[in-house]
Tab-separated table of C-alpha atoms and ligand atoms in Angstrom:
chain	number	residue	atom	x	y	z
A	293	MET	CA	-0.069	0.015	0.150
A	294	ASN	CA	2.770	2.519	0.963
A	295	GLY	CA	4.719	1.018	-2.044
A	296	SER	CA	1.772	2.480	-4.180
A	297	ILE	CA	0.884	5.897	-2.535
A	298	ALA	CA	4.660	6.501	-2.692
A	299	LEU	CA	4.924	5.566	-6.453
A	300	ALA	CA	1.722	8.191	-6.989
A	301	LEU	CA	3.563	11.010	-5.115
A	302	VAL	CA	6.597	10.722	-7.731
A	303	LEU	CA	4.289	10.507	-10.599
A	304	ALA	CA	2.808	13.508	-9.480
A	305	VAL	CA	6.048	15.240	-8.918
A	306	LEU	CA	7.026	14.214	-12.360
A	307	ALA	CA	4.096	15.635	-14.029
A	308	TRP	CA	3.775	18.909	-11.908
A	309	VAL	CA	7.556	18.897	-12.993
A	310	PHE	CA	6.808	18.690	-16.967
A	311	VAL	CA	3.811	20.549	-17.375
A	312	VAL	CA	4.428	23.525	-14.898
A	313	GLY	CA	7.839	23.508	-16.107
A	314	ASP	CA	7.267	23.624	-19.993
A	315	LEU	CA	4.718	26.143	-18.860
A	316	LEU	CA	6.829	28.418	-16.977
A	317	ARG	CA	9.318	27.753	-19.568
A	318	ARG	CA	6.802	28.840	-23.065
A	319	HIS	CA	5.806	31.748	-21.459
A	320	ARG	CA	8.923	32.516	-20.008
A	321	PRO	CA	8.496	36.311	-20.895
A	322	ALA	CA	5.124	37.218	-20.550
A	323	TRP	CA	6.252	35.641	-16.525
A	324	HIS	CA	9.076	38.287	-16.895
A	325	TRP	CA	7.621	41.244	-17.850
A	326	TYR	CA	4.690	39.655	-15.059
A	327	LEU	CA	7.307	39.932	-11.870
A	328	THR	CA	9.340	42.854	-12.707
A	329	GLY	CA	8.729	45.062	-15.886
A	330	TYR	CA	4.791	44.967	-15.114
A	331	PRO	CA	5.265	46.763	-11.318
A	332	ALA	CA	8.283	49.042	-12.808
A	333	THR	CA	6.159	50.435	-15.337
A	334	THR	CA	3.477	51.012	-13.003
A	335	CYS	CA	5.986	52.840	-10.405
A	336	ARG	CA	6.693	55.561	-13.562
A	337	VAL	CA	3.665	55.844	-15.473
A	338	LEU	CA	1.981	56.596	-11.682
A	339	PHE	CA	4.746	59.033	-10.478
A	340	THR	CA	5.256	60.474	-14.313
A	341	TRP	CA	2.209	60.954	-14.952
A	342	ARG	CA	1.177	64.882	-13.503
A	343	LYS	CA	4.469	65.746	-15.218
A	344	VAL	CA	3.655	64.445	-18.391
A	345	ALA	CA	-0.274	65.289	-18.555
A	346	LEU	CA	0.934	68.804	-17.541
A	347	LEU	CA	4.396	69.186	-19.760
A	348	ASN	CA	1.962	67.519	-23.120
A	349	ASP	CA	-1.034	70.181	-22.176
A	350	LEU	CA	-2.761	67.436	-21.010
A	351	SER	CA	-3.929	69.046	-17.819
A	352	VAL	CA	-6.523	71.570	-17.601
A	353	SER	CA	-6.874	74.269	-15.012
A	354	ARG	CA	-10.266	74.198	-12.851
A	355	ARG	CA	-10.313	78.510	-12.837
A	356	PRO	CA	-10.874	80.284	-16.603
A	357	PRO	CA	-7.647	82.071	-18.031
A	358	ARG	CA	-9.748	85.049	-17.678
A	359	GLY	CA	-11.089	87.368	-14.539
A	360	LEU	CA	-12.509	90.322	-13.518
A	361	LEU	CA	-10.156	92.692	-11.215
A	362	GLY	CA	-12.927	95.224	-10.548
A	363	ASP	CA	-13.424	96.653	-13.582
A	364	LEU	CA	-10.622	94.748	-15.539
A	365	VAL	CA	-10.865	91.441	-17.131
A	366	VAL	CA	-7.301	90.341	-16.401
A	367	LYS	CA	-5.945	87.260	-18.879
A	368	GLY	CA	-3.002	84.561	-18.277
A	369	ASP	CA	-1.754	81.274	-17.417
A	370	PRO	CA	-3.951	79.858	-14.234
A	371	LEU	CA	-2.113	78.307	-11.062
A	372	ARG	CA	-2.591	74.362	-10.382
A	373	PRO	CA	-4.473	72.618	-13.869
A	374	VAL	CA	-5.098	68.961	-12.420
A	375	ALA	CA	-3.588	66.058	-14.454
A	376	PRO	CA	-6.872	63.915	-16.397
A	377	ARG	CA	-7.812	61.163	-14.003
A	378	ILE	CA	-6.259	58.035	-15.406
A	379	SER	CA	-7.345	54.493	-14.325
A	380	PHE	CA	-4.660	51.779	-12.211
A	381	PRO	CA	-2.390	50.193	-15.010
A	382	ARG	CA	-3.363	46.694	-16.084
A	383	ALA	CA	-1.181	44.630	-17.069
A	384	THR	CA	-1.327	42.973	-20.594
A	385	ARG	CA	1.130	39.771	-21.804
A	386	LEU	CA	2.530	42.730	-23.425
A	387	GLY	CA	2.922	45.455	-21.725
A	388	LEU	CA	0.092	47.826	-20.312
A	389	THR	CA	-3.069	49.467	-20.334
A	390	VAL	CA	-3.750	52.735	-18.799
A	391	MET	CA	-7.670	54.342	-19.508
A	392	VAL	CA	-8.209	58.251	-19.293
A	393	ARG	CA	-10.952	60.345	-18.492
A	394	LEU	CA	-10.507	62.892	-20.544
A	395	HIS	CA	-11.240	66.994	-19.405
A	396	ALA	CA	-14.654	68.596	-20.710
A	397	GLY	CA	-13.041	70.040	-24.266
A	398	GLN	CA	-10.326	67.249	-24.893
A	399	THR	CA	-10.402	65.400	-27.767
A	400	PRO	CA	-7.882	62.597	-28.449
A	401	ALA	CA	-6.047	64.045	-30.605
A	402	THR	CA	-4.129	66.107	-27.991
A	403	TYR	CA	-3.144	62.635	-26.365
A	404	LEU	CA	-1.959	60.815	-30.104
A	405	LYS	CA	0.503	64.192	-30.113
A	406	ALA	CA	1.776	63.063	-26.234
A	407	ALA	CA	2.239	59.743	-27.496
A	408	ASP	CA	5.834	59.834	-27.686
A	409	ALA	CA	6.457	61.534	-24.243
A	410	PHE	CA	4.384	58.494	-22.789
A	411	VAL	CA	7.407	55.699	-24.074
A	412	HIS	CA	9.935	58.061	-23.015
A	413	ALA	CA	8.461	58.860	-19.810
A	414	TRP	CA	7.694	55.000	-19.171
A	415	LYS	CA	9.647	54.016	-21.085
A	416	VAL	CA	8.095	51.086	-23.314
A	417	HIS	CA	8.570	50.666	-26.534
A	418	ALA	CA	5.560	51.536	-27.783
A	419	VAL	CA	2.081	53.904	-26.905
A	420	ARG	CA	-1.219	53.610	-28.525
A	421	VAL	CA	-3.958	55.892	-28.056
A	422	THR	CA	-7.382	54.280	-28.490
A	423	SER	CA	-11.293	55.949	-28.225
A	424	PRO	CA	-13.184	53.002	-26.960
A	425	GLU	CA	-15.965	55.199	-25.503
A	426	ARG	CA	-16.694	58.740	-26.026
A	427	GLY	CA	-14.958	60.975	-22.957
A	428	LEU	CA	-12.627	58.131	-22.735
A	429	VAL	CA	-8.740	57.282	-23.897
A	430	LEU	CA	-7.152	54.026	-23.678
A	431	LEU	CA	-3.704	54.181	-23.643
A	432	THR	CA	-2.021	51.019	-24.763
A	433	ALA	CA	1.593	50.823	-23.827
A	434	THR	CA	3.439	47.504	-25.534
A	435	ALA	CA	6.960	46.961	-23.024
A	436	THR	CA	8.697	45.743	-25.957
A	437	ASP	CA	8.869	44.654	-30.012
A	438	PRO	CA	7.103	42.012	-29.953
A	439	LEU	CA	7.128	41.468	-34.029
A	440	LEU	CA	11.308	40.849	-33.208
A	441	ARG	CA	10.373	38.179	-32.157
A	442	PRO	CA	6.881	37.309	-33.478
A	443	GLY	CA	5.347	33.824	-32.761
A	444	LEU	CA	3.179	31.763	-35.271
A	445	ALA	CA	-0.327	32.595	-35.126
A	446	THR	CA	-3.351	30.482	-36.722
A	447	ALA	CA	-6.892	31.497	-37.925
A	448	PRO	CA	-9.171	29.629	-39.060
A	449	ALA	CA	-9.148	29.082	-43.093
A	450	ALA	CA	-11.467	31.004	-45.390
A	451	LEU	CA	-11.919	30.887	-49.357
A	452	LEU	CA	-10.120	33.981	-50.545
A	453	SER	CA	-8.493	34.606	-46.764
A	454	ALA	CA	-4.234	34.476	-46.409
A	455	LEU	CA	-2.972	33.922	-42.858
A	456	VAL	CA	0.168	36.412	-43.433
A	457	GLY	CA	2.227	37.145	-40.469
A	458	VAL	CA	1.571	38.154	-37.289
A	459	LEU	CA	0.424	41.249	-35.822
A	460	GLU	CA	1.650	43.490	-32.891
A	461	SER	CA	-1.365	42.380	-30.791
A	462	GLY	CA	-0.034	39.053	-31.226
A	463	GLY	CA	-3.028	38.500	-33.489
A	464	ALA	CA	-3.330	36.886	-36.446
A	465	TRP	CA	-2.274	39.083	-40.085
A	466	VAL	CA	-4.932	37.974	-42.472
A	467	MET	CA	-5.086	39.697	-46.113
A	468	ASP	CA	-9.819	38.245	-46.612
A	469	LEU	CA	-9.772	39.572	-50.325
A	470	ARG	CA	-13.517	39.080	-49.497
A	471	LEU	CA	-13.219	41.904	-47.066
A	472	ILE	CA	-11.092	43.650	-48.619
A	473	PRO	CA	-10.942	42.673	-52.399
A	474	HIS	CA	-7.967	44.834	-53.822
A	475	TRP	CA	-4.481	45.603	-51.840
A	476	LEU	CA	-1.540	48.241	-52.486
A	477	ILE	CA	2.025	46.852	-51.001
A	478	ALA	CA	4.723	49.415	-50.923
A	479	GLY	CA	8.539	48.774	-49.406
A	480	ALA	CA	11.938	50.097	-50.635
A	481	THR	CA	13.797	46.917	-51.747
A	482	ARG	CA	15.318	44.266	-49.017
A	483	SER	CA	11.622	45.122	-47.499
A	484	GLY	CA	10.326	42.184	-47.189
A	485	LYS	CA	7.604	42.330	-50.425
A	486	SER	CA	8.114	39.132	-52.365
A	487	THR	CA	8.193	36.964	-49.391
A	488	LEU	CA	5.165	38.179	-48.065
A	489	LEU	CA	3.571	37.558	-51.909
A	490	ALA	CA	5.152	33.995	-51.589
A	491	ARG	CA	3.552	33.232	-48.252
A	492	LEU	CA	-0.304	34.984	-49.986
A	493	ILE	CA	0.722	32.747	-52.824
A	494	THR	CA	1.029	30.025	-50.692
A	495	GLN	CA	-1.609	30.008	-48.526
A	496	LEU	CA	-3.919	30.760	-51.386
A	497	ALA	CA	-2.153	27.286	-53.625
A	498	PRO	CA	-4.208	25.005	-51.961
A	499	GLN	CA	-7.698	26.794	-52.821
A	500	PRO	CA	-9.979	26.795	-55.837
A	501	VAL	CA	-8.735	29.796	-57.002
A	502	ALA	CA	-7.293	30.771	-59.848
A	503	LEU	CA	-3.943	33.248	-59.351
A	504	ILE	CA	-2.149	35.658	-62.215
A	505	GLY	CA	0.690	36.665	-61.801
A	506	ILE	CA	2.135	39.519	-63.461
A	507	ASP	CA	5.953	39.992	-62.743
A	508	CYS	CA	8.075	42.845	-65.658
A	509	LYS	CA	11.279	42.387	-64.399
A	510	GLY	CA	11.254	39.044	-66.504
A	511	GLY	CA	9.715	36.890	-64.012
A	512	MET	CA	12.593	36.933	-61.020
A	513	GLU	CA	9.897	36.884	-58.258
A	514	LEU	CA	7.036	35.615	-59.747
A	515	GLY	CA	8.261	33.156	-62.199
A	516	LEU	CA	9.105	30.567	-59.311
A	517	PHE	CA	5.001	30.057	-58.696
A	518	THR	CA	4.857	29.397	-62.356
A	519	SER	CA	3.591	25.969	-61.686
A	520	ARG	CA	0.402	26.928	-59.723
A	521	LEU	CA	0.219	30.479	-61.938
A	522	SER	CA	-2.837	30.239	-64.492
A	523	VAL	CA	-0.625	32.354	-66.450
A	524	LEU	CA	2.411	34.810	-66.405
A	525	ALA	CA	3.258	38.035	-67.758
A	526	THR	CA	6.731	38.969	-67.702
A	527	CYS	CA	7.218	41.632	-69.410
A	528	ARG	CA	3.987	44.427	-70.281
A	529	ARG	CA	3.173	44.175	-73.658
A	530	GLU	CA	1.674	40.584	-72.461
A	531	ALA	CA	0.444	42.673	-68.915
A	532	VAL	CA	-1.681	44.165	-71.091
A	533	ALA	CA	-2.750	40.728	-73.915
A	534	ILE	CA	-3.166	39.299	-70.039
A	535	LEU	CA	-5.497	42.464	-68.435
A	536	GLY	CA	-7.086	43.047	-71.504
A	537	ALA	CA	-8.816	39.449	-71.793
A	538	LEU	CA	-8.990	39.738	-68.011
A	539	VAL	CA	-11.061	42.512	-68.943
A	540	VAL	CA	-13.685	40.507	-71.206
A	541	ASP	CA	-14.112	37.392	-68.759
A	542	MET	CA	-15.251	40.809	-66.367
A	543	GLN	CA	-17.794	41.323	-68.424
A	544	ASP	CA	-18.740	37.455	-69.300
A	545	ARG	CA	-18.716	37.509	-65.379
A	546	MET	CA	-21.253	40.648	-65.413
A	547	ASN	CA	-23.469	38.967	-67.903
A	548	ALA	CA	-23.598	35.786	-66.178
A	549	CYS	CA	-24.652	37.913	-63.001
A	550	ARG	CA	-27.397	40.010	-65.108
A	551	SER	CA	-29.078	36.847	-65.978
A	552	ALA	CA	-29.442	35.024	-62.983
A	553	GLY	CA	-30.744	38.217	-61.454
A	554	ALA	CA	-27.564	38.391	-58.516
A	555	ARG	CA	-25.551	41.634	-57.794
A	556	SER	CA	-22.158	39.562	-57.572
A	557	ILE	CA	-20.917	35.806	-58.355
A	558	TRP	CA	-21.317	35.041	-54.467
A	559	GLU	CA	-24.713	34.984	-54.992
A	560	LEU	CA	-24.419	32.801	-58.099
A	561	PRO	CA	-25.370	28.915	-57.646
A	562	ASP	CA	-22.528	26.079	-57.472
A	563	SER	CA	-22.609	25.219	-60.633
A	564	LEU	CA	-23.191	28.732	-63.019
A	565	ARG	CA	-20.035	30.312	-60.443
A	566	PRO	CA	-16.965	31.345	-62.433
A	567	VAL	CA	-13.905	30.472	-60.405
A	568	PRO	CA	-12.128	33.551	-57.932
A	569	VAL	CA	-9.075	35.193	-59.605
A	570	VAL	CA	-6.282	36.898	-57.881
A	571	VAL	CA	-4.183	39.238	-60.177
A	572	ILE	CA	-0.678	39.632	-58.674
A	573	VAL	CA	1.043	42.468	-59.852
A	574	ASP	CA	5.739	42.808	-58.486
A	575	GLU	CA	6.358	46.400	-59.509
A	576	ILE	CA	3.796	48.488	-60.253
A	577	ALA	CA	6.076	51.426	-61.721
A	578	GLU	CA	6.981	48.349	-64.575
A	579	LEU	CA	4.129	48.978	-65.522
A	580	TYR	CA	3.387	52.644	-65.610
A	581	LEU	CA	6.835	53.989	-66.701
A	582	SER	CA	7.220	55.365	-70.227
A	583	ASP	CA	10.783	55.494	-71.804
A	584	GLY	CA	9.306	58.408	-73.976
A	585	ARG	CA	8.842	56.774	-77.299
A	586	ARG	CA	5.064	56.721	-78.618
A	587	GLU	CA	3.894	52.682	-78.077
A	588	SER	CA	5.999	52.223	-74.611
A	589	LYS	CA	3.474	55.670	-73.857
A	590	ALA	CA	0.379	54.059	-75.311
A	591	GLU	CA	0.786	50.368	-73.351
A	592	ALA	CA	1.665	52.429	-70.239
A	593	GLU	CA	-2.017	54.373	-70.412
A	594	GLN	CA	-3.864	50.928	-71.817
A	595	CYS	CA	-1.918	48.834	-68.499
A	596	SER	CA	-3.705	52.198	-66.229
A	597	VAL	CA	-7.247	52.067	-67.575
A	598	LEU	CA	-6.883	47.931	-67.585
A	599	LEU	CA	-5.704	47.412	-63.864
A	600	LEU	CA	-8.945	50.705	-63.559
A	601	ARG	CA	-11.613	48.719	-64.526
A	602	LEU	CA	-10.511	45.745	-62.926
A	603	ALA	CA	-10.392	47.791	-59.476
A	604	GLN	CA	-13.742	49.027	-59.962
A	605	LEU	CA	-15.269	46.381	-61.516
A	606	GLY	CA	-13.599	43.238	-60.036
A	607	ALA	CA	-14.626	42.828	-56.498
A	608	ALA	CA	-17.878	41.744	-56.763
A	609	LEU	CA	-16.761	39.714	-60.428
A	610	GLY	CA	-14.759	37.894	-57.760
A	611	LEU	CA	-11.538	39.323	-59.429
A	612	HIS	CA	-8.918	40.683	-56.921
A	613	LEU	CA	-5.263	42.853	-57.280
A	614	VAL	CA	-2.789	42.406	-55.419
A	615	VAL	CA	-0.481	44.975	-56.607
A	616	ALA	CA	3.415	45.514	-55.109
A	617	GLY	CA	5.766	48.373	-55.730
A	618	GLN	CA	8.958	50.034	-54.318
A	619	ARG	CA	7.953	53.415	-54.562
A	620	VAL	CA	4.069	55.016	-55.164
A	621	GLY	CA	3.589	58.861	-55.833
A	622	SER	CA	1.400	60.433	-58.699
A	623	ASP	CA	5.143	60.617	-60.638
A	624	LEU	CA	4.202	57.140	-61.697
A	625	GLY	CA	1.297	58.781	-64.039
A	626	PRO	CA	-1.959	60.005	-63.581
A	627	GLY	CA	-3.916	56.553	-63.371
A	628	VAL	CA	-1.249	55.772	-60.486
A	629	THR	CA	-4.057	57.778	-57.658
A	630	ALA	CA	-6.978	56.264	-59.289
A	631	LEU	CA	-5.899	53.009	-58.718
A	632	ARG	CA	-4.860	53.854	-54.905
A	633	ALA	CA	-8.407	54.778	-54.690
A	634	GLN	CA	-9.533	51.299	-55.524
A	635	LEU	CA	-7.180	49.444	-53.242
A	636	GLY	CA	-8.828	49.737	-50.215
A	637	GLY	CA	-6.302	47.290	-48.387
A	638	ARG	CA	-2.584	48.714	-48.061
A	639	ILE	CA	0.693	47.542	-46.666
A	640	CYS	CA	3.123	49.896	-45.650
A	641	HIS	CA	6.935	48.093	-45.458
A	642	ARG	CA	10.024	50.270	-44.774
A	643	VAL	CA	10.401	52.592	-47.170
A	644	ASN	CA	12.882	54.905	-48.946
A	645	ASP	CA	11.255	58.161	-49.606
A	646	PRO	CA	7.961	59.751	-47.275
A	647	GLY	CA	6.008	60.106	-49.941
A	648	THR	CA	5.120	56.569	-50.827
A	649	ALA	CA	4.203	56.203	-47.364
A	650	GLU	CA	1.602	58.771	-47.036
A	651	MET	CA	0.810	57.660	-50.622
A	652	THR	CA	-0.209	54.564	-49.289
A	653	LEU	CA	-1.144	54.962	-45.839
A	654	GLY	CA	-1.729	59.245	-45.130
A	655	ASP	CA	-5.828	58.979	-47.588
A	656	LEU	CA	-6.390	56.470	-44.854
A	657	ASN	CA	-4.520	57.009	-41.474
A	658	LYS	CA	-2.490	59.564	-41.029
A	659	ASP	CA	-0.216	58.474	-37.802
A	660	ALA	CA	0.328	55.175	-39.497
A	661	VAL	CA	2.603	57.121	-42.047
A	662	ALA	CA	4.745	58.196	-38.909
A	663	VAL	CA	5.462	54.088	-37.877
A	664	ALA	CA	5.555	53.182	-41.154
A	665	GLN	CA	8.808	55.835	-42.076
A	666	SER	CA	10.450	54.433	-38.401
A	667	ILE	CA	10.521	51.492	-39.793
A	668	THR	CA	14.338	50.563	-39.824
A	669	ALA	CA	16.438	48.235	-42.785
A	670	THR	CA	17.490	45.651	-39.852
A	671	GLU	CA	13.136	45.480	-39.490
A	672	ARG	CA	13.221	42.956	-42.939
A	673	GLY	CA	9.064	41.840	-42.966
A	674	VAL	CA	7.993	44.508	-40.988
A	675	ALA	CA	4.749	46.454	-41.916
A	676	VAL	CA	2.404	49.205	-41.081
A	677	CYS	CA	-1.204	47.323	-42.477
A	678	THR	CA	-4.804	48.538	-42.497
A	679	GLY	CA	-7.116	46.887	-40.424
A	680	PRO	CA	-10.799	45.591	-41.720
A	681	ASP	CA	-12.198	48.093	-39.146
A	682	GLY	CA	-10.366	51.500	-40.599
A	683	GLY	CA	-7.876	50.596	-37.939
A	684	TRP	CA	-4.126	49.927	-38.282
A	685	SER	CA	-1.254	48.243	-36.486
A	686	ARG	CA	2.898	46.843	-37.127
A	687	ALA	CA	2.610	43.443	-38.608
A	688	ARG	CA	5.321	41.192	-39.358
A	689	SER	CA	4.938	38.602	-42.302
A	690	HIS	CA	5.746	34.694	-41.442
A	691	LEU	CA	8.475	34.228	-43.416
A	692	THR	CA	8.457	31.971	-46.083
A	693	THR	CA	11.222	30.818	-47.300
A	694	THR	CA	11.715	30.266	-51.269
A	695	GLU	CA	12.040	26.531	-51.017
A	696	GLU	CA	8.858	26.326	-49.251
A	697	ALA	CA	7.030	28.756	-51.691
A	698	ILE	CA	7.800	26.637	-54.726
A	699	ALA	CA	7.438	23.405	-53.090
A	700	ALA	CA	3.739	24.503	-51.689
A	701	ALA	CA	2.968	26.015	-55.909
A	702	GLN	CA	4.780	22.469	-57.269
A	703	ARG	CA	2.281	20.173	-54.518
A	704	HIS	CA	-0.635	22.429	-55.662
A	705	SER	CA	0.164	22.851	-59.218
A	706	ALA	CA	-3.149	20.928	-60.699
A	707	LEU	CA	-5.200	22.812	-58.993
A	708	ALA	CA	-4.401	26.036	-61.022
A	709	PRO	CA	-7.049	26.493	-63.271
A	710	GLU	CA	-7.083	26.654	-67.043
A	711	MET	CA	-7.563	29.961	-68.114
A	712	SER	CA	-7.997	29.289	-71.923
A	713	ALA	CA	-9.236	33.033	-72.777
A	714	ILE	CA	-6.229	34.284	-71.037
A	715	ARG	CA	-3.825	31.998	-72.758
A	716	ARG	CA	-5.460	32.129	-76.491
A	717	ALA	CA	-4.815	36.390	-75.668
A	718	LEU	CA	-0.675	35.369	-74.482
A	719	ALA	CA	-0.834	32.915	-77.948
A	720	ALA	CA	-2.061	35.582	-80.054
A	721	LEU	CA	1.041	37.957	-79.497
A	722	GLU	CA	3.795	35.118	-80.098
A	723	GLY	CA	1.935	34.793	-83.295
A	724	ASP	CA	1.982	38.724	-83.899
A	725	ASP	CA	5.973	38.157	-83.091
A	726	LYS	CA	6.600	35.745	-85.879
B	1098	LIG	N1	9.095	38.502	-41.636
B	1098	LIG	C1	10.558	37.935	-42.306
B	1098	LIG	N2	10.825	37.870	-41.469
B	1098	LIG	C2	12.439	37.834	-41.351
B	1098	LIG	N3	12.911	37.819	-42.733
B	1098	LIG	C3	12.499	38.223	-43.594
B	1098	LIG	C4	11.108	38.443	-43.511
B	1098	LIG	N4	10.104	38.832	-44.825
B	1098	LIG	C5	11.261	38.831	-45.293
B	1098	LIG	N5	12.626	39.127	-44.636
B	1098	LIG	C6	14.377	39.138	-45.417
B	1098	LIG	O1	14.628	40.115	-46.179
B	1098	LIG	C7	14.960	39.685	-47.377
B	1098	LIG	C8	14.446	40.574	-47.917
B	1098	LIG	O2	12.833	40.195	-48.530
B	1098	LIG	P1	12.800	40.146	-50.055
B	1098	LIG	O3	13.111	39.340	-51.198
B	1098	LIG	O4	11.256	39.597	-49.320
B	1098	LIG	O5	12.275	41.765	-49.989
B	1098	LIG	P2	11.377	42.493	-51.813
B	1098	LIG	O6	11.227	43.934	-50.609
B	1098	LIG	O7	11.344	41.944	-51.969
B	1098	LIG	O8	13.039	43.341	-51.983
B	1098	LIG	P3	13.365	43.730	-53.891
B	1098	LIG	O9	12.134	44.337	-53.812
B	1098	LIG	O10	14.370	43.350	-53.864
B	1098	LIG	O11	12.723	41.970	-54.499
B	1098	LIG	C9	14.771	38.326	-47.515
B	1098	LIG	O12	16.713	37.803	-46.673
B	1098	LIG	C10	14.936	37.891	-46.178
B	1098	LIG	O13	14.999	36.597	-45.830
């Protein structure tokens, strides 16, 4: 009897050591933060709050800045401004949050301007300012950059949805083309654009989706995935032929919807629904820039018009655009700004010029532009991305090696739908050349 009790005890101790030891090992950064970082940062928040609020014009005096002295109106800065009331800092896995009650007349914009001051005063990696409720501002401090060593996020699989990386909050970074049909991806050379495209293709490869590549850098990037691509254009002439054929296909899709009384292909019965198409463009500048020759200008204009038509009408018809480029600016041509307006999803990696960050994010989220500009050359794969709720977040793509991407494309090559009309358009080009 004693022997079996001793054995049970030994087994219980071993189980404890394995289970708890493993938990501690896996969650060490979080435990470390809860035990040391959180108390220290909480002290900093509480002890510096009044000073930081005062220096950043967040404190307000209860007395008006004008008063009567006899018959005279006296103006001046009243004494003892009062700092806004804050909640006790609440620990999160990555940092802490503080709720601030706004003084009457204050808006969250004042706190957005002070975000950098909080970062320095509290010695944290970043502070985000949001307003979950009228009259309240939530300050979310992140202790260290979670994207330095991002974990693997998970998300439920869905058609036209790709899990491409992890968000700063630890959540999944998902490009859902049914939610946001078209995307613009900007990033300087070696910033991680192609890796993100590789990840996107790897995720879409097992799905019943046609992938069309337009890579006018001679197909060096997208050529790796030829086995899963339905068609690949490697020069602008081919791109014009493919885009032209896609616009014709779009009209067929419209007719199919009209005769079935449907407003999008998703309302069509399964038997009638055409396959969704994702057009991936690597290096948009190659499509828009011309060398001054008449034919080159005409080709660039054609590309611009065709891309715009696809972006304007394609979403409901299952035609999606993912356009990547090192530099996106109005100097590429007047069509670029119009196209950008149609590309609702935006991703901005490190960029070389402020204009590209402004062009990618500025019309949607002004405050995201500064964050995108602060991405350094060592932060490869890090980007600022817009979310479906209209907000933005820093994120990092899951590193997909060339070998993994090629293997995935080959594994699912049988799923590449035959786009015969587009192939015929390409063949006609070859015929013209002979
Ligand atoms: N999420 C990531 N995590 C870690 N490393 C990454 C990540 N994304 C990209 N990298 C690394 O950064 C380097 C450059 O990436 P990539 O080729 O995708 O850049 P790019 O923007 O496409 O450059 P280019 O415009 O010159 O083709 C690669 O060596 C890649 O391994």
